Short mmCIF file of C-alpha atoms in Angstrom, two decimals:
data_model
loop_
_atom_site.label_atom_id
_atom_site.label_comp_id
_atom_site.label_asym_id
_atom_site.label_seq_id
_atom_site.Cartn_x
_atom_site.Cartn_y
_atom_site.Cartn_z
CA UNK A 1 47.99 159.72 112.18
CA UNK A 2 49.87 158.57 115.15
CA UNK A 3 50.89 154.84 115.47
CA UNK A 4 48.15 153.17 118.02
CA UNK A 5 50.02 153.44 121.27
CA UNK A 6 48.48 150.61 122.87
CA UNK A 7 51.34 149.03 120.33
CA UNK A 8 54.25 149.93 122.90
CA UNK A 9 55.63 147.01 124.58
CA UNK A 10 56.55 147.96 128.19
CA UNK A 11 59.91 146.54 129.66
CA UNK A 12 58.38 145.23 132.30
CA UNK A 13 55.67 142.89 130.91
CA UNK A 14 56.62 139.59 129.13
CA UNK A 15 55.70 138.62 125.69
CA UNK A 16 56.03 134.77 125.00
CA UNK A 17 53.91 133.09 123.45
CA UNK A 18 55.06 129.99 122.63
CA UNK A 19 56.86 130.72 119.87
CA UNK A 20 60.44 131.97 120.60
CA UNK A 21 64.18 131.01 121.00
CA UNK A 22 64.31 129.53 123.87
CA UNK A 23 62.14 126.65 122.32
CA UNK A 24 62.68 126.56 118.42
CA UNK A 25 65.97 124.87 117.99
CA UNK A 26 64.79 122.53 120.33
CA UNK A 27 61.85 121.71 118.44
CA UNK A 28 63.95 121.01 115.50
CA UNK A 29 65.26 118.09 116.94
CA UNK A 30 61.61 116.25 117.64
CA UNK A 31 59.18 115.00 115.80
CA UNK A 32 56.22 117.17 117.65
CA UNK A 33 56.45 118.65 120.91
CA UNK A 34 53.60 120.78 122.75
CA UNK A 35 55.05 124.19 123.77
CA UNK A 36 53.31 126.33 126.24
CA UNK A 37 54.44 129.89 127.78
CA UNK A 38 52.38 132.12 129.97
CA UNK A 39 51.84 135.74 129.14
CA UNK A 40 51.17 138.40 131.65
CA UNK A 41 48.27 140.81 130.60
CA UNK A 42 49.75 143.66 132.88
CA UNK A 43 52.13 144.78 135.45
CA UNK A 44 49.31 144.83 138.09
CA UNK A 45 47.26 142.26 136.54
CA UNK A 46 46.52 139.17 138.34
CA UNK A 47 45.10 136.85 135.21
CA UNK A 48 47.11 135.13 133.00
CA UNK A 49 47.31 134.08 129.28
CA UNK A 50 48.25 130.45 128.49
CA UNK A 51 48.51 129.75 124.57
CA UNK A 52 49.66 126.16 123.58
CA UNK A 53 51.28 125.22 120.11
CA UNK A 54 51.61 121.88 119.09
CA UNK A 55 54.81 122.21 116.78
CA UNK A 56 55.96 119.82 114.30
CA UNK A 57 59.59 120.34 112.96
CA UNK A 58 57.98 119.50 109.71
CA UNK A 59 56.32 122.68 110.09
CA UNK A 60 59.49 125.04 110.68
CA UNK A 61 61.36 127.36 107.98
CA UNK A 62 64.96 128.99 108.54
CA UNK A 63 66.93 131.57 106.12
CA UNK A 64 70.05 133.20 108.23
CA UNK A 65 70.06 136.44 107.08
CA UNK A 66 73.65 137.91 107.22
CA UNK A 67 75.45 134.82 106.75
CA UNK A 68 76.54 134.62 109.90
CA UNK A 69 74.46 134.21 113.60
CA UNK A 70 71.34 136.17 112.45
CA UNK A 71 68.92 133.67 111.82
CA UNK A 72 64.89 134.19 110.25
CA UNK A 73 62.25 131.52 111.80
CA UNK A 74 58.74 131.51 111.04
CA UNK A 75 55.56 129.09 110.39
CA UNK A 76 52.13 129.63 109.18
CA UNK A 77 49.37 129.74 110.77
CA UNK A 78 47.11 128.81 107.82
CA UNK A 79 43.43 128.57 110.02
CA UNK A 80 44.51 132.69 111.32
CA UNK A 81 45.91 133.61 107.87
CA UNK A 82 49.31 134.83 109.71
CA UNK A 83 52.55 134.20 109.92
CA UNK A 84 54.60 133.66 113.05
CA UNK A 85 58.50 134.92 112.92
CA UNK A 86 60.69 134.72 114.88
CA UNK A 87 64.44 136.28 115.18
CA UNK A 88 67.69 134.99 116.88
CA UNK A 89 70.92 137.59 117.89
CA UNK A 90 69.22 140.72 116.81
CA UNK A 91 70.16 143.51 119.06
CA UNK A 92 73.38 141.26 119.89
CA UNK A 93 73.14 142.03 124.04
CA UNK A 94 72.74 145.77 123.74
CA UNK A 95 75.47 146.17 120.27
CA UNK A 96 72.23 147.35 118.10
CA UNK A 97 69.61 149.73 119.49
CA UNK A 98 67.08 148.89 116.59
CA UNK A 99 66.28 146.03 114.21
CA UNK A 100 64.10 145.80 111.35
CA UNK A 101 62.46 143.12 109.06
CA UNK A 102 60.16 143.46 106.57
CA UNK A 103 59.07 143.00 102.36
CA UNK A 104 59.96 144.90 99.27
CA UNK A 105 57.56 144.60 96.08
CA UNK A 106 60.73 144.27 94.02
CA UNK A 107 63.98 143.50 96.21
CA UNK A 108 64.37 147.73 96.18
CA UNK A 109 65.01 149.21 99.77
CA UNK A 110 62.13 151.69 98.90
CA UNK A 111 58.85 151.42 99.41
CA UNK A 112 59.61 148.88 101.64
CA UNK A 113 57.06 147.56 104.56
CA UNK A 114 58.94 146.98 107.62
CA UNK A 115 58.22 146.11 111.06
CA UNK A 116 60.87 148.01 113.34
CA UNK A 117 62.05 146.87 117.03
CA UNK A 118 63.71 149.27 119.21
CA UNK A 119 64.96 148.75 122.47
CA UNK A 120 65.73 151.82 124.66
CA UNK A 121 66.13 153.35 128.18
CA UNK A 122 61.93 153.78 128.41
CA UNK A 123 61.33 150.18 127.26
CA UNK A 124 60.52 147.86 123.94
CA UNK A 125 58.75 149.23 121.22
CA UNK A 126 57.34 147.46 117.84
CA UNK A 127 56.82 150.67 114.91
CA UNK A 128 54.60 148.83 111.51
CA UNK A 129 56.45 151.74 109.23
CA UNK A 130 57.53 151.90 105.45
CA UNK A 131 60.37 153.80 104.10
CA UNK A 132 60.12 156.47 101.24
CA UNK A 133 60.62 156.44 97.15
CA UNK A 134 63.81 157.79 97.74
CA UNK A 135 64.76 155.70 101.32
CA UNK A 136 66.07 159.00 103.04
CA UNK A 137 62.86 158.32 105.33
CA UNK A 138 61.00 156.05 107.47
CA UNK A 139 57.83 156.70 107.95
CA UNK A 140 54.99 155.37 110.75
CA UNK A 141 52.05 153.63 109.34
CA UNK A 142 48.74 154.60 110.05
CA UNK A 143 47.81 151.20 110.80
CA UNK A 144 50.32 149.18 112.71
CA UNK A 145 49.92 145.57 111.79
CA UNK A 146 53.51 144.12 113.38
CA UNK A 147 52.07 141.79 116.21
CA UNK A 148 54.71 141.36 118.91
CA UNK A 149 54.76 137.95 120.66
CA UNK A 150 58.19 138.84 122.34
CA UNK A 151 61.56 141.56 122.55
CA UNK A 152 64.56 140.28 124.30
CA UNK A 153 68.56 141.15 124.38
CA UNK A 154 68.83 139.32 121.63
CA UNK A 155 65.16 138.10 119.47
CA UNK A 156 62.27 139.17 118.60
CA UNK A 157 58.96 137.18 117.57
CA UNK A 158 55.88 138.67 116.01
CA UNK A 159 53.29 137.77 113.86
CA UNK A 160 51.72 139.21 110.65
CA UNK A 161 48.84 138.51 108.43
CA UNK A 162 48.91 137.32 105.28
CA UNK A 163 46.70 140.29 103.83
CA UNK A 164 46.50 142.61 106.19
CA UNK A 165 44.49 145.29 103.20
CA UNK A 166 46.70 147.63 104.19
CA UNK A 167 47.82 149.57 101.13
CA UNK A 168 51.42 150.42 102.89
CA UNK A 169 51.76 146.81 103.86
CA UNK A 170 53.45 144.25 101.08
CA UNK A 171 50.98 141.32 101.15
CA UNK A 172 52.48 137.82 101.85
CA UNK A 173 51.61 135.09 99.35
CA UNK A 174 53.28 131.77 97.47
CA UNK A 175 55.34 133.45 95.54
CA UNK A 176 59.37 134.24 95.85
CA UNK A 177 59.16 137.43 97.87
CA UNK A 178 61.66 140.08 98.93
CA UNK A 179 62.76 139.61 102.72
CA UNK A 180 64.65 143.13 104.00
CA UNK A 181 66.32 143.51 106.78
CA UNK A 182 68.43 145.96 108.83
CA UNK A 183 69.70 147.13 111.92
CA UNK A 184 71.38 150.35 113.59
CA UNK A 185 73.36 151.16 116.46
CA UNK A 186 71.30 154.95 116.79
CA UNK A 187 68.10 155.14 118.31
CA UNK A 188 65.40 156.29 116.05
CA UNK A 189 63.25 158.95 116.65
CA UNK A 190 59.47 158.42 115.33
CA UNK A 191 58.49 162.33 117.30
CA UNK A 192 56.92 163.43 114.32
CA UNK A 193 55.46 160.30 113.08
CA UNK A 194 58.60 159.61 110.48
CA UNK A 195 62.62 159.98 110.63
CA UNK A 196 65.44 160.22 108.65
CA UNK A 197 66.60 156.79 107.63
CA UNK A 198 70.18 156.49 109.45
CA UNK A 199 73.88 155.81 108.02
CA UNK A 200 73.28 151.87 108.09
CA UNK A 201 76.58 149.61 106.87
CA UNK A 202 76.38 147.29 104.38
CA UNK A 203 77.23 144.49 107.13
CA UNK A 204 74.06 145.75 108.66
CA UNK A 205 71.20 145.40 105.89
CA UNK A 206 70.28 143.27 103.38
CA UNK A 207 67.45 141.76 101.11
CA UNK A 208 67.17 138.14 100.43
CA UNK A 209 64.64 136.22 98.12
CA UNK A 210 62.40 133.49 99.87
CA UNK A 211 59.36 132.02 99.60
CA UNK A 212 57.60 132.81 102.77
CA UNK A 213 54.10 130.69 102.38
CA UNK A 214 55.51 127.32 101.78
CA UNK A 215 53.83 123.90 102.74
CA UNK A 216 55.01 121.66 105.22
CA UNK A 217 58.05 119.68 104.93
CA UNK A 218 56.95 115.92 103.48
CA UNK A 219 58.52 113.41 105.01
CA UNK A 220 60.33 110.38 103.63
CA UNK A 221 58.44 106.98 104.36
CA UNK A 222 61.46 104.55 103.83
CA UNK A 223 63.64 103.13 106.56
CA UNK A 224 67.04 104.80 107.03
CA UNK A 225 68.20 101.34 105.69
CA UNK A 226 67.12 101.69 102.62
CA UNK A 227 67.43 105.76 101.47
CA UNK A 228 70.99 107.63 101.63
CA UNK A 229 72.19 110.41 101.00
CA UNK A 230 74.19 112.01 98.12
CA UNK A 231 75.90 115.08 97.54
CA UNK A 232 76.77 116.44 94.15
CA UNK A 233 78.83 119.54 95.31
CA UNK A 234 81.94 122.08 94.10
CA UNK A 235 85.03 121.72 96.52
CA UNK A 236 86.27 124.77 97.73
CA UNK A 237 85.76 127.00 93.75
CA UNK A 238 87.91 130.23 93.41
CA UNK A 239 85.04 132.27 92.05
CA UNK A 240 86.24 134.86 89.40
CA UNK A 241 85.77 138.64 90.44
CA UNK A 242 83.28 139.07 87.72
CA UNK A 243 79.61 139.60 87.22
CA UNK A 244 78.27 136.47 85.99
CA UNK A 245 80.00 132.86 86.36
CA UNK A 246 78.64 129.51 85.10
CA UNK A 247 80.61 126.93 86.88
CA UNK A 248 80.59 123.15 85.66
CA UNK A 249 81.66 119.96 87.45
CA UNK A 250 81.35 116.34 86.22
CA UNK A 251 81.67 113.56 88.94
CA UNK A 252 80.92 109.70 88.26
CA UNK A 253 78.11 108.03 90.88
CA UNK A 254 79.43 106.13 93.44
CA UNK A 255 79.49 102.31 92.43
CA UNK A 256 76.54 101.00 94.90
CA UNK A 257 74.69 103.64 92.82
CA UNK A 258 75.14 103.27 89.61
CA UNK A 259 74.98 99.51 89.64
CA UNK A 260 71.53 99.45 90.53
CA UNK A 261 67.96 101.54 90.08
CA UNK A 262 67.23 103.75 92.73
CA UNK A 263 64.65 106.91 93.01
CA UNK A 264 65.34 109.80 93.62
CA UNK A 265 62.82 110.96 96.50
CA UNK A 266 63.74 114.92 97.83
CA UNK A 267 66.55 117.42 96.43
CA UNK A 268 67.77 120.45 98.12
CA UNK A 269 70.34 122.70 98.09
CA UNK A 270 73.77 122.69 99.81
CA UNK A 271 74.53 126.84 99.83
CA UNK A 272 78.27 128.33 100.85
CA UNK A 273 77.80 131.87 99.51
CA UNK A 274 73.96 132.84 99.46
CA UNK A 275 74.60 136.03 98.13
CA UNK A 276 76.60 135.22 94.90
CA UNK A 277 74.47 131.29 94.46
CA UNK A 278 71.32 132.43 92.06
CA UNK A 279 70.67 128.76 90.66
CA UNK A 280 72.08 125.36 90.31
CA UNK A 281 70.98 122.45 88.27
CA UNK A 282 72.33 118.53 87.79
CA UNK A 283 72.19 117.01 84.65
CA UNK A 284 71.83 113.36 83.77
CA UNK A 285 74.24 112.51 81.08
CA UNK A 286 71.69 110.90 77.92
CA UNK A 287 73.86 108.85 75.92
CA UNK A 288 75.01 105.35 75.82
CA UNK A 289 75.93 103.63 79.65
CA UNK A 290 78.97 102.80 78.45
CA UNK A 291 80.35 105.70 77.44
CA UNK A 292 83.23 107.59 79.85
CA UNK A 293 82.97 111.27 80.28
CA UNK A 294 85.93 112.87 81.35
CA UNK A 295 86.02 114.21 85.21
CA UNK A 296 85.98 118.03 85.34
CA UNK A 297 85.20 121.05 87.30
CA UNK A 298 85.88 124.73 85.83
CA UNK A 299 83.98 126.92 83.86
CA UNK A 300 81.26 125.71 81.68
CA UNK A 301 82.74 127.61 78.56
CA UNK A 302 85.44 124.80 78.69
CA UNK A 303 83.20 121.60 79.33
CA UNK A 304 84.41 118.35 77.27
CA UNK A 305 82.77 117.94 74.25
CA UNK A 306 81.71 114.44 75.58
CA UNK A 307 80.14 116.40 78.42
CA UNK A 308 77.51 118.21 76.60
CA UNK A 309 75.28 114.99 76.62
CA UNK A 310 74.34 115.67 80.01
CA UNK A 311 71.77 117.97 79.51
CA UNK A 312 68.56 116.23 81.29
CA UNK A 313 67.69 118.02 84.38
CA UNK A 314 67.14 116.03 87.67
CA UNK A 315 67.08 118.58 90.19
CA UNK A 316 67.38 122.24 90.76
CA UNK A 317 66.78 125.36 92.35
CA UNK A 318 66.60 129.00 92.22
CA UNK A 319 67.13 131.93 94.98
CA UNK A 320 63.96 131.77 97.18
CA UNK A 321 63.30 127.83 96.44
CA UNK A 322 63.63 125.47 98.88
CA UNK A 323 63.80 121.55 99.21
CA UNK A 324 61.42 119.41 97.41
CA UNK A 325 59.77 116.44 97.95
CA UNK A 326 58.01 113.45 95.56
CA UNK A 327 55.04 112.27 96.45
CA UNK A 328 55.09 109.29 98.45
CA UNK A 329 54.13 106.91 95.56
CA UNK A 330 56.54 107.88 92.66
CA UNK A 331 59.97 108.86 92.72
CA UNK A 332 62.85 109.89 89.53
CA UNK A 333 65.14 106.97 88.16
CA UNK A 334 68.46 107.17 88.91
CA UNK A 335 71.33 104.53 88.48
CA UNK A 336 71.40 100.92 86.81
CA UNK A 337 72.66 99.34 83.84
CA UNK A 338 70.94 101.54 81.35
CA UNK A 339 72.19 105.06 83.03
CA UNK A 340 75.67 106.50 82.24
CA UNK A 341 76.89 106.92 85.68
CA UNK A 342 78.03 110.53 84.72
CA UNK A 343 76.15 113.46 86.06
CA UNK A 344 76.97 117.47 85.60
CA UNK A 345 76.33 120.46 88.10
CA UNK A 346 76.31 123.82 87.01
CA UNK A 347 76.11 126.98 89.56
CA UNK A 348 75.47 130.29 88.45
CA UNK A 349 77.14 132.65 90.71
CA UNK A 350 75.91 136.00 90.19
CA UNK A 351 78.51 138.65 91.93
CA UNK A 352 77.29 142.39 90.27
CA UNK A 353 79.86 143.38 93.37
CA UNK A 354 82.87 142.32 91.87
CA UNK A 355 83.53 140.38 95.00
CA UNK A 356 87.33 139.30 95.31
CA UNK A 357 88.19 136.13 96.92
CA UNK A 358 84.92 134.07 97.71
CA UNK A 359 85.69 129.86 97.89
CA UNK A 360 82.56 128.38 97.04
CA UNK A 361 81.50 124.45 97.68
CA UNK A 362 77.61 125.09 97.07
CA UNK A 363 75.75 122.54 95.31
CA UNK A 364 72.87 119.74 95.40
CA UNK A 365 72.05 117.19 98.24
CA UNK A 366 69.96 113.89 96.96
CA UNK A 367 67.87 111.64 98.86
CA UNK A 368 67.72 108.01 97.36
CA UNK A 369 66.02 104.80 98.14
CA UNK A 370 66.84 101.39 97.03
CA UNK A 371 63.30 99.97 97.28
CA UNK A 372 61.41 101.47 94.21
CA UNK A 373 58.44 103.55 94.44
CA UNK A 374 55.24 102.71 92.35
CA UNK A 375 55.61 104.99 89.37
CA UNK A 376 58.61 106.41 88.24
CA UNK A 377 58.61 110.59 88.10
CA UNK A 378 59.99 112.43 85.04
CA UNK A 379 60.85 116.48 84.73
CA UNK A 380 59.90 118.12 81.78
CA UNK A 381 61.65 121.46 80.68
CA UNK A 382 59.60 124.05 78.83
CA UNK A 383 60.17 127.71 77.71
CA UNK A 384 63.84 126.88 77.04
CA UNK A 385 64.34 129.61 73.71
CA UNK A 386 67.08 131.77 73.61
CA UNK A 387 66.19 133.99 70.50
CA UNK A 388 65.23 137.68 69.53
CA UNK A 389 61.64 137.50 69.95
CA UNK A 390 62.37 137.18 73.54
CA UNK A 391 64.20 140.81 73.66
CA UNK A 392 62.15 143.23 75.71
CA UNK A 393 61.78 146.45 73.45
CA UNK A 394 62.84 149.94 75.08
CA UNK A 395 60.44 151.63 77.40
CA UNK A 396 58.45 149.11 78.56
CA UNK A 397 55.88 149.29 81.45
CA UNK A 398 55.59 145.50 81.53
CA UNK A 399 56.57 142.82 79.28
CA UNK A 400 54.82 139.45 78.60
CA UNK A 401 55.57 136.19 77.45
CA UNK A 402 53.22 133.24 76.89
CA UNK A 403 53.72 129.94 76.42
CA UNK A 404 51.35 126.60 75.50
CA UNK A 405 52.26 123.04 75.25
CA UNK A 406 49.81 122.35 71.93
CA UNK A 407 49.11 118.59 71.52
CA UNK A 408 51.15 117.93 68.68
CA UNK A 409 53.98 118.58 70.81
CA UNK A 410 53.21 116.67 73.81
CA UNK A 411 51.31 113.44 71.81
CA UNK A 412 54.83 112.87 70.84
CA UNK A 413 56.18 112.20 73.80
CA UNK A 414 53.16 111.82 76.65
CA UNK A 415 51.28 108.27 76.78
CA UNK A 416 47.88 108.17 75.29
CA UNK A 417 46.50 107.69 79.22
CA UNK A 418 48.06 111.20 80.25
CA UNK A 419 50.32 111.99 83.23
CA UNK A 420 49.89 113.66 86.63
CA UNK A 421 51.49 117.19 87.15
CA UNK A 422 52.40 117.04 90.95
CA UNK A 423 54.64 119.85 90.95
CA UNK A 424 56.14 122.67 89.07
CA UNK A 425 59.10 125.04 89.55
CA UNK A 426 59.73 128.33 87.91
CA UNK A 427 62.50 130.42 86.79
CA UNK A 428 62.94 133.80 85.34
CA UNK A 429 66.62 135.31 85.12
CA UNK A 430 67.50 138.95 86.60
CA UNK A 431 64.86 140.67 84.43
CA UNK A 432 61.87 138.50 85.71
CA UNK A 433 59.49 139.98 87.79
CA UNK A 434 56.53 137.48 87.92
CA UNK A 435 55.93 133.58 86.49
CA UNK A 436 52.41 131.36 86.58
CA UNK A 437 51.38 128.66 85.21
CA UNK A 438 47.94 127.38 84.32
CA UNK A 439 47.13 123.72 83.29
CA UNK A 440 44.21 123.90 81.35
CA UNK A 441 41.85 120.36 79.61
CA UNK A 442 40.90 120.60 76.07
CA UNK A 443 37.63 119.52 76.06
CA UNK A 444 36.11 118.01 72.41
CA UNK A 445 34.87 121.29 71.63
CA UNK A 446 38.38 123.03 71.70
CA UNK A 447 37.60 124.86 75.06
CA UNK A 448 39.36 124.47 77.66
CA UNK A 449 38.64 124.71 81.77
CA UNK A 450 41.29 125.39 84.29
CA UNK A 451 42.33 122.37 86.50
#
């Protein structure tokens, strides 16, 4: 079936809706800002469209997509069930006659839903499409579900639903997904409803792991006064042209730190190299306060023997993660006279390319505050078994692994009263292809309910 032509955007007509570049960095910069643009419902037409966002920065994702200018924008739109997006220096002033973002099921450029931009000599155009099994194809959708706010020289902002029960369409939910991406200096030709997917460089493409359906950013309640700042990062690493790299670096807290509790109230992540960065952790060092760990940074095949005692997780992330936030009543210990003022981060750098030559200073940005919180937070690691009954047998369709916390474990170490789970954060390596996880109560009777 043809693609709905009403779908064409005509050259001459002007899509903004409140939502595009000439108003998102700016919105960055304020707390909340009303943004209003007027749409024109025709050439002829004398009736207007005004639509009205009131935009929080708090609100606002990025992810630049070829490490360079091309930068990915969106929000939700959680009442609508959509998503708005919204894309800076895509057809770079006339450079790129087509541009293309979308979601793959798997991070595979088949079978991968895409909504396509052209711009040509008869106009802007907006294709909902999906290429083949075998991506030698592109082919038009039967129902186009890419809703263009705005085409430019250089952006584009549209809008999607979350479920649009489309069977072509990859549905967005809270999980990591797939974001594709790819542009073309040819114009395409959609005549007979598909067309042969064109020579694109690798400069040109790519498929990054994000989570699109995040919640708003939460905000840090302390006075600048009393919260800083600390990064925990590799200076300028010579990473090996191999495929897999665990890099190590042990750095002592700065003296105003380790003198004295603090909490630890958001982590994120400081990335150089997004395509060779698949996780980083930092490690508390648990042994005695006194003890000096040598300073180091190199692989972690050669850590210090002294060094292995910091092995207690304090923050991380994983492609697709973002920042994250404590709640505004707790917050994790850091510093004082009972905490060796030794800390470890290890990056994975994952480079199946072979990549010669990449300096890398990625690594972990720490928000702290002096004045304590009410409760102090604690991480607890589980699934952590290296062993052969983890080994996924030939052939396999799928592959499953379960995991319970049974109450002789966790009596051991949880307090009689219980604890509150405010947040969880999952990992799977390269083979992983989904995670959950369920809290469940034990009720007297042995059954259990989901929380």
């Amino acid at each position: 079936m043809p693609y709905n032509s009403k779908k064409k955007i005509n050259k001459n007509k002007t899509h903004s809706m409140g939502f595009d570049s000439a108003h998102l960095p700016k919105v960055r910069r304020v707390v909340s800002r009303l943004v209003c643009r007027v749409s024109f419902s025709g050439i002829r037409a004398i009736s207007t469209l005004v639509v009205c966002l009131d935009i929080s920065s708090t609100q606002i994702h990025t992810l630049n997509l070829d490490h360079a200018k091309l930068k990915l924008t969106w929000m939700m739109d959680w009442y609508k069930k959509e998503v708005l997006f919204h894309v800076q220096n895509t057809f770079l002033h006339g450079r790129y006659k087509f541009f293309a973002l979308g979601f793959s099921p798997r991070g595979e450029l088949r079978r991968t839903d895409l909504c396509i931009f052209t711009r040509g000599p008869v106009g802007h155009q907006v294709l909902d499409a999906y290429t083949s099994r075998d991506f030698n194809r592109i082919y038009v959708d039967s129902e186009q579900n890419c809703d263009v706010m705005r085409i430019d020289e250089s952006s584009v902002a549209f809008r999607r639903k979350f479920d649009t029960c489309d069977p072509q369409d990859v549905a967005i939910h809270g999980g990591t997904m797939y974001v594709v991406w790819m542009r073309g200096k040819k114009e395409l030709d959609f005549g007979r409803n598909w067309t042969v997917m064109p020579e694109i460089r690798k400069g040109d493409r790519g498929v990054l792991q994000a989570q699109i359906l995040r919640a708003d950013t939460i905000t840090i309640p302390e006075a600048k006064s009393v919260s800083k700042k600390v990064d925990i990062k590799l200076d300028k690493v010579a990473i090996p042209a191999v495929e897999t790299t665990y890099w190590c670096k042990v750095q002592r807290l700065e003296s105003w730190l380790a003198a004295k509790k603090h909490h630890v109230v958001r982590f994120e992540p400081i990335i150089t190299n997004e395509h060779v960065v698949h996780h980083m952790e930092v490690f508390q060092c648990v042994t005695d306060s006194k003890l000096e760990i040598p300073l180091y940074e190199g692989s972690c095949a050669d850590l210090p023997p002294e060094a292995k005692a910091c092995n207690k997780v304090m923050a991380l992330w994983a492609m697709g993660a973002g920042p994250f936030t404590y709640p505004h009543e707790t917050g994790l210990p850091i510093g004082g006279k009972d905490f060796n003022p030794y800390i470890r981060l290890e990056v994975h750098f994952n480079n199946p390319d072979l990549k010669p030559n990449i300096v890398d200073s990625s690594g972990m940005r720490i928000d702290v505050v002096s004045k304590l919180r009410k409760h102090d937070a604690a991480i607890m690691e589980l699934g952590l078994e290296y062993s052969d009954k983890m080994a996924i047998p030939p052939g396999q369709v799928a592959f499953p692994l379960t995991g319970y916390c049974i109450a002789e474990c966790t009596k051991v170490a949880l307090p009689p009263t219980g604890i509150t789970i405010f947040g969880s954060q999952l990992h799977t390596h390269l083979r992983g292809h989904e995670s959950y996880i369920y809290p469940t109560r034990f009720t007297e009777l042995d059954k259990y309910e989901e929380c």
